[in-house]
PDB file of C-alpha atoms in Angstrom:
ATOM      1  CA  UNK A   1     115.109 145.180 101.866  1.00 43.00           C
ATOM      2  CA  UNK A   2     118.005 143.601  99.707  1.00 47.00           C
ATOM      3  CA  UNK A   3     118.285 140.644 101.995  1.00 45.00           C
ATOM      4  CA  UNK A   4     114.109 140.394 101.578  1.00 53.00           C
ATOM      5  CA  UNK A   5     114.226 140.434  97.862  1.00 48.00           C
ATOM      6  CA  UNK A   6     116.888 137.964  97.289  1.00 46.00           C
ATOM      7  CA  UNK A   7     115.050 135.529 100.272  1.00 49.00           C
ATOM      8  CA  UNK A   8     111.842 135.753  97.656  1.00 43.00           C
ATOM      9  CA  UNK A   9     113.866 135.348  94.241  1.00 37.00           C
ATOM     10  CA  UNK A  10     115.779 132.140  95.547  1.00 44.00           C
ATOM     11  CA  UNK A  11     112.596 130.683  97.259  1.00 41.00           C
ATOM     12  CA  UNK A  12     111.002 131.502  93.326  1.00 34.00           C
ATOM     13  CA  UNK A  13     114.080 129.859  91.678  1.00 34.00           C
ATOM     14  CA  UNK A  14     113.339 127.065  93.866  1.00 39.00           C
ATOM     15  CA  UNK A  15     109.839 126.824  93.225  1.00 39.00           C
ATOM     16  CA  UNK A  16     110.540 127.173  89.424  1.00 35.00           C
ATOM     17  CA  UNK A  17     113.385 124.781  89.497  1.00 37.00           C
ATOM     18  CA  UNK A  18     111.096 121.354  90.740  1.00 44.00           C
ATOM     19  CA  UNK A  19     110.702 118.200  88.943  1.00 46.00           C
ATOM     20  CA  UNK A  20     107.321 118.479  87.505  1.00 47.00           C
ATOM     21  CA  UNK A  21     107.732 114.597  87.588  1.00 51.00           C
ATOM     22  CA  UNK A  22     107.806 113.828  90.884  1.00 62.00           C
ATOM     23  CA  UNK A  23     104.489 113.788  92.987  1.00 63.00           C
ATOM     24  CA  UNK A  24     106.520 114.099  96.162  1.00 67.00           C
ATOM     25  CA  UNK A  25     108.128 117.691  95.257  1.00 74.00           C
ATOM     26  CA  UNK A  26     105.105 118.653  93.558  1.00 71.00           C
ATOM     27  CA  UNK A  27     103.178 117.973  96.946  1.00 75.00           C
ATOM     28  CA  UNK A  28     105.521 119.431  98.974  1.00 70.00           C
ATOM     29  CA  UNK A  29     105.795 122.697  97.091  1.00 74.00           C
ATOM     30  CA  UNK A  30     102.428 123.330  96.051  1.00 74.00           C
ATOM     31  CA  UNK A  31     100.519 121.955  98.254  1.00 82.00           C
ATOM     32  CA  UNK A  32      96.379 121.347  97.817  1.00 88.00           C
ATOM     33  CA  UNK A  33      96.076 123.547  95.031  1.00 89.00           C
ATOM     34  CA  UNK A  34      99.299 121.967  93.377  1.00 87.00           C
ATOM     35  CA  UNK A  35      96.475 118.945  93.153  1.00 89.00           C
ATOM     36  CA  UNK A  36      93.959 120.264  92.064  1.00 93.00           C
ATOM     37  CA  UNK A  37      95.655 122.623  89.185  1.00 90.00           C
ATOM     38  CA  UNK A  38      97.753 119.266  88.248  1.00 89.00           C
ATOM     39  CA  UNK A  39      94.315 117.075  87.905  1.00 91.00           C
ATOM     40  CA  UNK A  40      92.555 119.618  85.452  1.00 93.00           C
ATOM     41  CA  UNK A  41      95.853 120.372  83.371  1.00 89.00           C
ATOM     42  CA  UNK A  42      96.706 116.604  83.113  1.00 86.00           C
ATOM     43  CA  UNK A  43      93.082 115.708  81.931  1.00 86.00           C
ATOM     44  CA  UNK A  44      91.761 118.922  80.085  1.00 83.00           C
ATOM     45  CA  UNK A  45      95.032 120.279  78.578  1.00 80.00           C
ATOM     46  CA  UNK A  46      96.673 117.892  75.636  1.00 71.00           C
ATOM     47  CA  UNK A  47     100.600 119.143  77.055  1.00 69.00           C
ATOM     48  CA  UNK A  48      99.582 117.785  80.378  1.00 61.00           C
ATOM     49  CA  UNK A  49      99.331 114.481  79.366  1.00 59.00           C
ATOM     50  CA  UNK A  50     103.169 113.699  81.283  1.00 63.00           C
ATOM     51  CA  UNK A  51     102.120 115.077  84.273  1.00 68.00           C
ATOM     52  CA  UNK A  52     101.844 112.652  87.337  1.00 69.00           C
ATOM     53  CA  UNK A  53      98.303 111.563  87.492  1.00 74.00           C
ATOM     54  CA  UNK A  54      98.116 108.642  89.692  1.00 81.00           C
ATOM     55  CA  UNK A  55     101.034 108.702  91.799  1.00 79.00           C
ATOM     56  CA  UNK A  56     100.476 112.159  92.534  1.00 84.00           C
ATOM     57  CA  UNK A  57      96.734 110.948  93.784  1.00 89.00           C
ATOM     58  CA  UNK A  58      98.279 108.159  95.653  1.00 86.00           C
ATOM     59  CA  UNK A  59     100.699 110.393  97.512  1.00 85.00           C
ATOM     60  CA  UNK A  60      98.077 113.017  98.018  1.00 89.00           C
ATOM     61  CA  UNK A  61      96.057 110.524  99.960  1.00 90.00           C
ATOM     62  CA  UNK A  62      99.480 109.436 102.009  1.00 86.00           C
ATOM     63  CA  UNK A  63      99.850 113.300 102.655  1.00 88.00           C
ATOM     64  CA  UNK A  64      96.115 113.636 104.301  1.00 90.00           C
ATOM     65  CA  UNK A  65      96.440 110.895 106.291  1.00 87.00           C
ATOM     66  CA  UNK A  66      97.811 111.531 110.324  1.00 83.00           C
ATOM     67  CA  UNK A  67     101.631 110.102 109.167  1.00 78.00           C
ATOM     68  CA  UNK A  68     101.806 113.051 106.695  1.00 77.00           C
ATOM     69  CA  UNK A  69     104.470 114.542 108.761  1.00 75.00           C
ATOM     70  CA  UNK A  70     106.608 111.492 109.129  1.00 71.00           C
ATOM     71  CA  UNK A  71     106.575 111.337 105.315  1.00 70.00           C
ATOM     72  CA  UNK A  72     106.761 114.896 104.366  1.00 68.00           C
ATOM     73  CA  UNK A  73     107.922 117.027 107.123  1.00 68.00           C
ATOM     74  CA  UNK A  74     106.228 118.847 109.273  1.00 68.00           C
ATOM     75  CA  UNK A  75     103.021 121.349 107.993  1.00 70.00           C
ATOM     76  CA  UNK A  76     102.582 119.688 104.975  1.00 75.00           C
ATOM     77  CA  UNK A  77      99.461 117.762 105.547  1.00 85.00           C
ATOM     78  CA  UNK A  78      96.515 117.924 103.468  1.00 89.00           C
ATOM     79  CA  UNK A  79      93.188 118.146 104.052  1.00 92.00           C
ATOM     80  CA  UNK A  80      91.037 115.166 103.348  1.00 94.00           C
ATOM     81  CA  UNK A  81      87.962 116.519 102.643  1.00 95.00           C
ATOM     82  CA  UNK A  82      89.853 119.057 100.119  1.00 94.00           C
ATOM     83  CA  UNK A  83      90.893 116.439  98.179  1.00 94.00           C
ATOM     84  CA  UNK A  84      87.647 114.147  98.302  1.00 96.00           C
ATOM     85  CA  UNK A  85      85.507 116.893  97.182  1.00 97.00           C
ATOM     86  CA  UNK A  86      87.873 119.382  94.581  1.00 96.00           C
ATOM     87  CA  UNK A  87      90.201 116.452  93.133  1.00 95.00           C
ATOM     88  CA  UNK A  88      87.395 114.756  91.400  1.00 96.00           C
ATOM     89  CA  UNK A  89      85.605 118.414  90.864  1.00 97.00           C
ATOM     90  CA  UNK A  90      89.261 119.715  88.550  1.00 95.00           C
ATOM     91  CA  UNK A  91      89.463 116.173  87.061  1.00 95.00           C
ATOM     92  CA  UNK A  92      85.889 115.995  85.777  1.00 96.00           C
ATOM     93  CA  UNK A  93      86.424 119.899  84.372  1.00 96.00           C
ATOM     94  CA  UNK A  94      89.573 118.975  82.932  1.00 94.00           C
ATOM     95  CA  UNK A  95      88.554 116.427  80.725  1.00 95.00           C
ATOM     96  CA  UNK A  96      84.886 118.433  80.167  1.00 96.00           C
ATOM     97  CA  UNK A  97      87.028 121.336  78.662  1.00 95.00           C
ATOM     98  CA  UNK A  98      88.704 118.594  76.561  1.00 92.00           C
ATOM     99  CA  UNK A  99      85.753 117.479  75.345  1.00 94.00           C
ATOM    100  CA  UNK A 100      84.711 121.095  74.389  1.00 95.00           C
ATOM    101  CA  UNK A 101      87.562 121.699  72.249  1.00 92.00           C
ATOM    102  CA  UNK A 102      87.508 118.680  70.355  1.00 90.00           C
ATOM    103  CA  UNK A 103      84.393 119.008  69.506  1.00 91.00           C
ATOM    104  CA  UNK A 104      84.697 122.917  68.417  1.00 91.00           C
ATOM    105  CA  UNK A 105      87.857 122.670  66.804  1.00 88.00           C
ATOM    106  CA  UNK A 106      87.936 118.889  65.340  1.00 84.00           C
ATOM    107  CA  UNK A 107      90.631 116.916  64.281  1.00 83.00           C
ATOM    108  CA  UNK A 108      92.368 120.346  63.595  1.00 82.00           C
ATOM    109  CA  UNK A 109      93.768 119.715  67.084  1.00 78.00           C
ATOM    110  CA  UNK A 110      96.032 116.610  65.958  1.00 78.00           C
ATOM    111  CA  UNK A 111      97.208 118.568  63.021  1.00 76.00           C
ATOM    112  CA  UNK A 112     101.085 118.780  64.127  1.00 73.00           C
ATOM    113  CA  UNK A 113     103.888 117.276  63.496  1.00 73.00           C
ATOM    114  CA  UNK A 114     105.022 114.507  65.959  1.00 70.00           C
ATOM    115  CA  UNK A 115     107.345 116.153  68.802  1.00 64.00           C
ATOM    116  CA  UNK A 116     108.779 115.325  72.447  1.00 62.00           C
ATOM    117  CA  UNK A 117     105.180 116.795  73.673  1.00 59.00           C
ATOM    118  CA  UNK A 118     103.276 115.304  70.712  1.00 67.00           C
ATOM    119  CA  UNK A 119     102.535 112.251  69.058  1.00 73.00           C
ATOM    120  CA  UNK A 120     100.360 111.215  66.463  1.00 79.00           C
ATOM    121  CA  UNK A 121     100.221 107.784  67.762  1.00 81.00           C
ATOM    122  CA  UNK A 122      98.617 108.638  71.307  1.00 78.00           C
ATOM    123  CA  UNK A 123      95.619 110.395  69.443  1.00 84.00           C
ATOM    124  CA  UNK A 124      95.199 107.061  67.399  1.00 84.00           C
ATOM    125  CA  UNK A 125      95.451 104.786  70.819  1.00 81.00           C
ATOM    126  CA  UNK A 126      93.313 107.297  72.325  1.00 84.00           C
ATOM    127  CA  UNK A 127      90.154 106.498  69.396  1.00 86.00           C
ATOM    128  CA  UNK A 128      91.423 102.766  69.585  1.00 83.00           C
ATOM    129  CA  UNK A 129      89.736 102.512  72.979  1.00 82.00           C
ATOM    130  CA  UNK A 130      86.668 104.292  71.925  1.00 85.00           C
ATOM    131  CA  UNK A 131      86.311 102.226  69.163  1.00 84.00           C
ATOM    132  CA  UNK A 132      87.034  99.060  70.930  1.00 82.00           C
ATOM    133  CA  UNK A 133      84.912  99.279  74.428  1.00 83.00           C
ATOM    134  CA  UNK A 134      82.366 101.828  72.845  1.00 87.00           C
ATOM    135  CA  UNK A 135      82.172 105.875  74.199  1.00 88.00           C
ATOM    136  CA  UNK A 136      80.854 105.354  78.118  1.00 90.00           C
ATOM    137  CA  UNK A 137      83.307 102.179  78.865  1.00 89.00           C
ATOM    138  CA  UNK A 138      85.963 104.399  77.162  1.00 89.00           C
ATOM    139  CA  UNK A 139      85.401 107.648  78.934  1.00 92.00           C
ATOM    140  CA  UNK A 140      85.676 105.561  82.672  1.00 91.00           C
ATOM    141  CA  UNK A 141      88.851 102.488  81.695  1.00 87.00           C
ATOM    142  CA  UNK A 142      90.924 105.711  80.260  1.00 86.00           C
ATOM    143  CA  UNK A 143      91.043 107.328  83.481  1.00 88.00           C
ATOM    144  CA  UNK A 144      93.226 104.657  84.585  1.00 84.00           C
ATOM    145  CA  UNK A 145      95.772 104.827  81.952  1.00 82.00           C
ATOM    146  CA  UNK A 146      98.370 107.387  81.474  1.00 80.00           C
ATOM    147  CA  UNK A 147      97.996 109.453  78.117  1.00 81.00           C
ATOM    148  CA  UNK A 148      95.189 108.220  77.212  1.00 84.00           C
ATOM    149  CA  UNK A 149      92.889 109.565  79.309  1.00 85.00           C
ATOM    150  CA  UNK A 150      94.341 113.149  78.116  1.00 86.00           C
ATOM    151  CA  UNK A 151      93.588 112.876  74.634  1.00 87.00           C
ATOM    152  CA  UNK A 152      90.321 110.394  75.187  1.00 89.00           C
ATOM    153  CA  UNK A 153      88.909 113.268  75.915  1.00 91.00           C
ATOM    154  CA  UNK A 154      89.191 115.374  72.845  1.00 90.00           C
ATOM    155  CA  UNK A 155      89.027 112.729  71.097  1.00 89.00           C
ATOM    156  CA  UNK A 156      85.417 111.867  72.079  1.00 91.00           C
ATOM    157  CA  UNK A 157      84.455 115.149  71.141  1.00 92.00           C
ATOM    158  CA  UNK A 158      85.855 115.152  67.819  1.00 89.00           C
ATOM    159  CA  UNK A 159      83.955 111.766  66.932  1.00 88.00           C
ATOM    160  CA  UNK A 160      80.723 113.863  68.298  1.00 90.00           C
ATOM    161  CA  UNK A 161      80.103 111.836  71.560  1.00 92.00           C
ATOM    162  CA  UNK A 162      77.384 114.335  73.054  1.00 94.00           C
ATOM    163  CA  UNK A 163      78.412 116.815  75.877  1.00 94.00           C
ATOM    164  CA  UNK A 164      75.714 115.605  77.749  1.00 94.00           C
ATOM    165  CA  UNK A 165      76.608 111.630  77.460  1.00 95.00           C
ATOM    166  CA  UNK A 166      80.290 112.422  77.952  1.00 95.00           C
ATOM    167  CA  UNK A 167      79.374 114.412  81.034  1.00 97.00           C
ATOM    168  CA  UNK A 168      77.614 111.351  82.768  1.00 96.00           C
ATOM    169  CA  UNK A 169      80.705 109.110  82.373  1.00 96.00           C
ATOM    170  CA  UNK A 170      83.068 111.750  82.892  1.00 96.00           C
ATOM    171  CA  UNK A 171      81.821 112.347  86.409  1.00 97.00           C
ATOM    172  CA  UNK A 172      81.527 108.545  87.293  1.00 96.00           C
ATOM    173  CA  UNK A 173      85.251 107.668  86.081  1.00 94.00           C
ATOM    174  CA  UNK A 174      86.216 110.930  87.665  1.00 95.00           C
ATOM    175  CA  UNK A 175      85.516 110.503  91.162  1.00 96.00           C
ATOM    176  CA  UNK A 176      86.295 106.444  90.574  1.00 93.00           C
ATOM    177  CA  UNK A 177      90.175 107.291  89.762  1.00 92.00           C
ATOM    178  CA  UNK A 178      90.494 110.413  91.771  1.00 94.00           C
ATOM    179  CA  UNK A 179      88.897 109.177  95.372  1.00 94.00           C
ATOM    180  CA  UNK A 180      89.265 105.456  94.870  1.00 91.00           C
ATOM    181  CA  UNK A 181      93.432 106.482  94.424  1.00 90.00           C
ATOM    182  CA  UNK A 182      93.450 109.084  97.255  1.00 92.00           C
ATOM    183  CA  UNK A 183      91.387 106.743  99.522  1.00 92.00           C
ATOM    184  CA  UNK A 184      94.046 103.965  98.581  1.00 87.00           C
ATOM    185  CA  UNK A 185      96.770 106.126  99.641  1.00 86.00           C
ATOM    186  CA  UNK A 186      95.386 107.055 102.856  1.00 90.00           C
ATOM    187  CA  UNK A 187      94.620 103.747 104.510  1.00 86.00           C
ATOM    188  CA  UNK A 188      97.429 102.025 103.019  1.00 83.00           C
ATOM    189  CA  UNK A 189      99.518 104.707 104.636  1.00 80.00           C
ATOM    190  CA  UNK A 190      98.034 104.144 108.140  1.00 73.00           C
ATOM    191  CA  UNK A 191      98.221 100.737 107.804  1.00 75.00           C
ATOM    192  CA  UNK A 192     102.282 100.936 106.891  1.00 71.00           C
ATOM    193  CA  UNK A 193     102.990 102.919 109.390  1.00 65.00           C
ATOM    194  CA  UNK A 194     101.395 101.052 112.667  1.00 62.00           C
ATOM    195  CA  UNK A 195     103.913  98.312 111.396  1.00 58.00           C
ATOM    196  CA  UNK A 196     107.238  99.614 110.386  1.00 57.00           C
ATOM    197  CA  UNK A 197     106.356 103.116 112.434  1.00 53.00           C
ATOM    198  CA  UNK A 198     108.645 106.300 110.835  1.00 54.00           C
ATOM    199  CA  UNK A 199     110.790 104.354 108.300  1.00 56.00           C
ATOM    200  CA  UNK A 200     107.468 104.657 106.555  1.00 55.00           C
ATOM    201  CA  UNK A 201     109.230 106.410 103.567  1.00 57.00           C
ATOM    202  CA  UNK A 202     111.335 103.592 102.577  1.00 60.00           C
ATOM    203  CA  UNK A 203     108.165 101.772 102.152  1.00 61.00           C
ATOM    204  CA  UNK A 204     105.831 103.524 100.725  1.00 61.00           C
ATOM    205  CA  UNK A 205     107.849 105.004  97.816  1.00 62.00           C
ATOM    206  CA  UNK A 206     108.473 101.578  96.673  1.00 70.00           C
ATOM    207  CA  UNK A 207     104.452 101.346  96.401  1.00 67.00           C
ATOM    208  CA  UNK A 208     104.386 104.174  94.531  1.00 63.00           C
ATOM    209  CA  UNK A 209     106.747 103.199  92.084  1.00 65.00           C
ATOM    210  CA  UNK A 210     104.543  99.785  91.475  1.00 71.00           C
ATOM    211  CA  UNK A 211     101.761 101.933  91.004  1.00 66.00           C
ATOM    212  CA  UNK A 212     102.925 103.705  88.223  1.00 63.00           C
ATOM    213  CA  UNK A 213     104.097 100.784  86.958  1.00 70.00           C
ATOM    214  CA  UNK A 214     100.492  99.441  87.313  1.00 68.00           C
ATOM    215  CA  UNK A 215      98.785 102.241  85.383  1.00 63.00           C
ATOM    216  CA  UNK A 216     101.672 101.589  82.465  1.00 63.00           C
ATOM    217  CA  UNK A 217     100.778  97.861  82.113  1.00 72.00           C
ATOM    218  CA  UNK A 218      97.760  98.094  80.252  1.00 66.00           C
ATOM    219  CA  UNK A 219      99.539  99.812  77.033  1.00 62.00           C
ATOM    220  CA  UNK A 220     102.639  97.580  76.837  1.00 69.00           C
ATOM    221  CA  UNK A 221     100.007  95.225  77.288  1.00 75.00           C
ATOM    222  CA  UNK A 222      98.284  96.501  74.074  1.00 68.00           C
ATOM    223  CA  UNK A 223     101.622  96.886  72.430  1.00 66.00           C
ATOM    224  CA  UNK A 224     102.338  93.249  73.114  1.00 80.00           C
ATOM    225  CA  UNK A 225      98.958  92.381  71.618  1.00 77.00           C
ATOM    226  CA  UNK A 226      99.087  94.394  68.870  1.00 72.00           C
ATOM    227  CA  UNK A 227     102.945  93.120  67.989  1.00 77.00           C
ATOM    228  CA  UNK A 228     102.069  89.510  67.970  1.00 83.00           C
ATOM    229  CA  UNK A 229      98.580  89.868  65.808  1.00 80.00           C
ATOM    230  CA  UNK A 230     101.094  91.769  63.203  1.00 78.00           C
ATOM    231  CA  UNK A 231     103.668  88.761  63.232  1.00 83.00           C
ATOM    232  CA  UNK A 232     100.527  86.082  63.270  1.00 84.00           C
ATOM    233  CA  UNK A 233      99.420  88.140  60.520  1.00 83.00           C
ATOM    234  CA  UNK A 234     102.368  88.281  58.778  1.00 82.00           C
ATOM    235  CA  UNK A 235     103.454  84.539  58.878  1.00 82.00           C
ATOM    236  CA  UNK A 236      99.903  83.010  57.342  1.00 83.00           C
ATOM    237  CA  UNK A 237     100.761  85.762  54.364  1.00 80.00           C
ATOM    238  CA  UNK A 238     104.641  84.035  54.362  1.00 79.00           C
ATOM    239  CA  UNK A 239     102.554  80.801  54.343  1.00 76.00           C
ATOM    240  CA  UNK A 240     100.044  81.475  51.519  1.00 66.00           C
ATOM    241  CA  UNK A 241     100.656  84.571  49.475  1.00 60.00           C
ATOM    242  CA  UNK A 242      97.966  83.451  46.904  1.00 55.00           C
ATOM    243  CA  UNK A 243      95.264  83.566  49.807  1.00 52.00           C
ATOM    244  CA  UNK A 244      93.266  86.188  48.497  1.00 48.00           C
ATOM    245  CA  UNK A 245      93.515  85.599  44.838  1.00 47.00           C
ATOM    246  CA  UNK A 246      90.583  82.665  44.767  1.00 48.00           C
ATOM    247  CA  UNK A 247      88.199  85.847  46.264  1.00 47.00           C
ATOM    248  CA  UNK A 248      89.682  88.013  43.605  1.00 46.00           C
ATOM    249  CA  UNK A 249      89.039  85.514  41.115  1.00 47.00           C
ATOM    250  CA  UNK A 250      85.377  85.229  41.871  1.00 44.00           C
ATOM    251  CA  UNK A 251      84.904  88.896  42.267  1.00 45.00           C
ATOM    252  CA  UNK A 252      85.986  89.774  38.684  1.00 43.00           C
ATOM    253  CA  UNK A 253      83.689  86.803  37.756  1.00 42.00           C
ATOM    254  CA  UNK A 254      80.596  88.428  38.508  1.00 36.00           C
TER     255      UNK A 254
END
C-alpha cells in the first residue's frame, strides 16, 4: 500500500508540475479532454487568455493522425472524430459563456488593476477590433489572434451585441479556427512523415513554432501601425503647431 500511494502522489506531482505552455506536454498528459477543457477555458474564461490556443490545435491534429506514435510515443493518439466534433463544440461554449458575463456584469469585469494575468490594454485592443471590422467580422478574425479572441468575447457582450447575433458568428469562427487548425495539423503531418519518415519531430516542431509566430503577427502588426500613425501624427503638430487655431478662430466667431 505505501509503495501504491507514493506511485499515485509522484505521478500527481508530475501531472501538477507541466508547462501549461507547451501543447506537446499538455497533449501528452491530458490527453482529448486536456483539448477540449483547454479550448473552453482559453475562450470563455478571461485568465485563460495565455493558454496555447493554436498550437495546441495544430498538434492535436498531428496527434490524430496515423504518425501520432512516432511523435508522441506510443498510446497517445487521438481520436479524429473527437476532436472534429467536441473542439469546436468547447470553443463555441467558451466564448458563449464570455459573452454571457459581459453582458450581465458589464464593464465591471475590466475593473482591476493591470497585473501579470491582466491588462487594461488587451480589453481596449479587444473593442478596437469590434469597432474597426464591425461585431460579426470581429467575432470570426479574433479567433485567429491570441488574446484577443478571449476578451472579444466579453467584450461584445458588454457593448450589447445580442446573444443571438453573437451566437451565429461564434459558431462559424468556431469550427473555422478549431477544424481548419486540427485538419492542418493532420495532413501536414502525413505528408512530413512519407518524406523524412520518424525524424518527423525535428520537423514538425519547427512548424509549430512558425505557427505561433503566425497567429502573433497580426498585433505587432497593429502595434507597428498604430506607432507610426502616432509619430506621423506627431511630426505635422512639430510642423504646424498653430494648425488648429484658424478653426478655433472661426468657431468663437460665430
Amino acid at each position: 500500500m505505501p509503495v501504491d500511494t507514493a506511485e499515485k502522489t509522484r505521478a500527481l506531482t508530475e501531472q501538477l508540475a507541466i508547462n501549461p505552455m507547451d501543447p506537446k506536454e499538455l497533449l501528452q498528459t491530458f490527453g482529448l479532454v486536456g483539448v477540449w477543457v483547454i479550448l473552453f477555458a482559453e475562450t470563455g474564461l478571461l485568465l485563460g487568455f495565455f493558454l496555447p490556443g493554436d498550437s495546441l490545435l495544430f498538434l492535436a491534429g498531428v496527434a490524430a493522425s496515423p504518425v501520432a506514435d512516432a511523435m508522441f510515443g506510443d498510446g497517445t493518439k487521438l481520436s479524429l472524430t473527437g476532436l472534429l466534433i467536441g473542439a469546436p463544440i468547447c470553443a463555441i461554449a467558451g466564448a458563449q459563456l464570455g459573452h454571457f458575463l459581459g453582458a450581465r456584469y458589464g464593464r465591471k469585469m475590466f475593473e482591476r488593476p493591470d497585473s501579470r494575468l491582466f491588462k487594461r490594454e488587451y480589453v481596449e485592443k479587444a473593442e478596437y477590433y469590434f469597432e474597426k471590422f464591425g461585431p460579426a467580422k470581429a467575432v470570426v478574425l479574433a479567433r485567429f489572434i491570441p488574446i484577443v479572441r478571449t476578451f472579444l468575447n466579453p467584450v461584445a457582450g458588454v457593448l450589447g451585441m445580442p446573444a443571438k447575433t453573437f451566437f451565429l458568428w461564434n459558431v462559424i469562427g468556431g469550427i473555422l479556427w478549431t477544424d481548419g487548425i486540427i485538419l492542418g495539423g493532420y495532413f501536414l503531418a502525413e505528408s512530413i512523415y512519407d518524406v523524412v519518415g520518424d525524424h518527423i519531430d525535428r520537423y514538425i516542431l519547427p512548424v509549430v513554432a512558425l505557427i505561433v509566430l503566425i497567429s502573433v503577427l497580426p498585433i505587432f502588426i497593429e502595434i507597428i501601425r498604430e506607432r507610426r500613425a502616432r509619430r506621423r501624427a506627431a511630426a505635422i503638430a512639430a510642423e504646424d503647431p498653430a494648425q488648429t487655431t484658424p478653426a478655433a478662430g472661426r468657431h468663437s466667431q460665430v
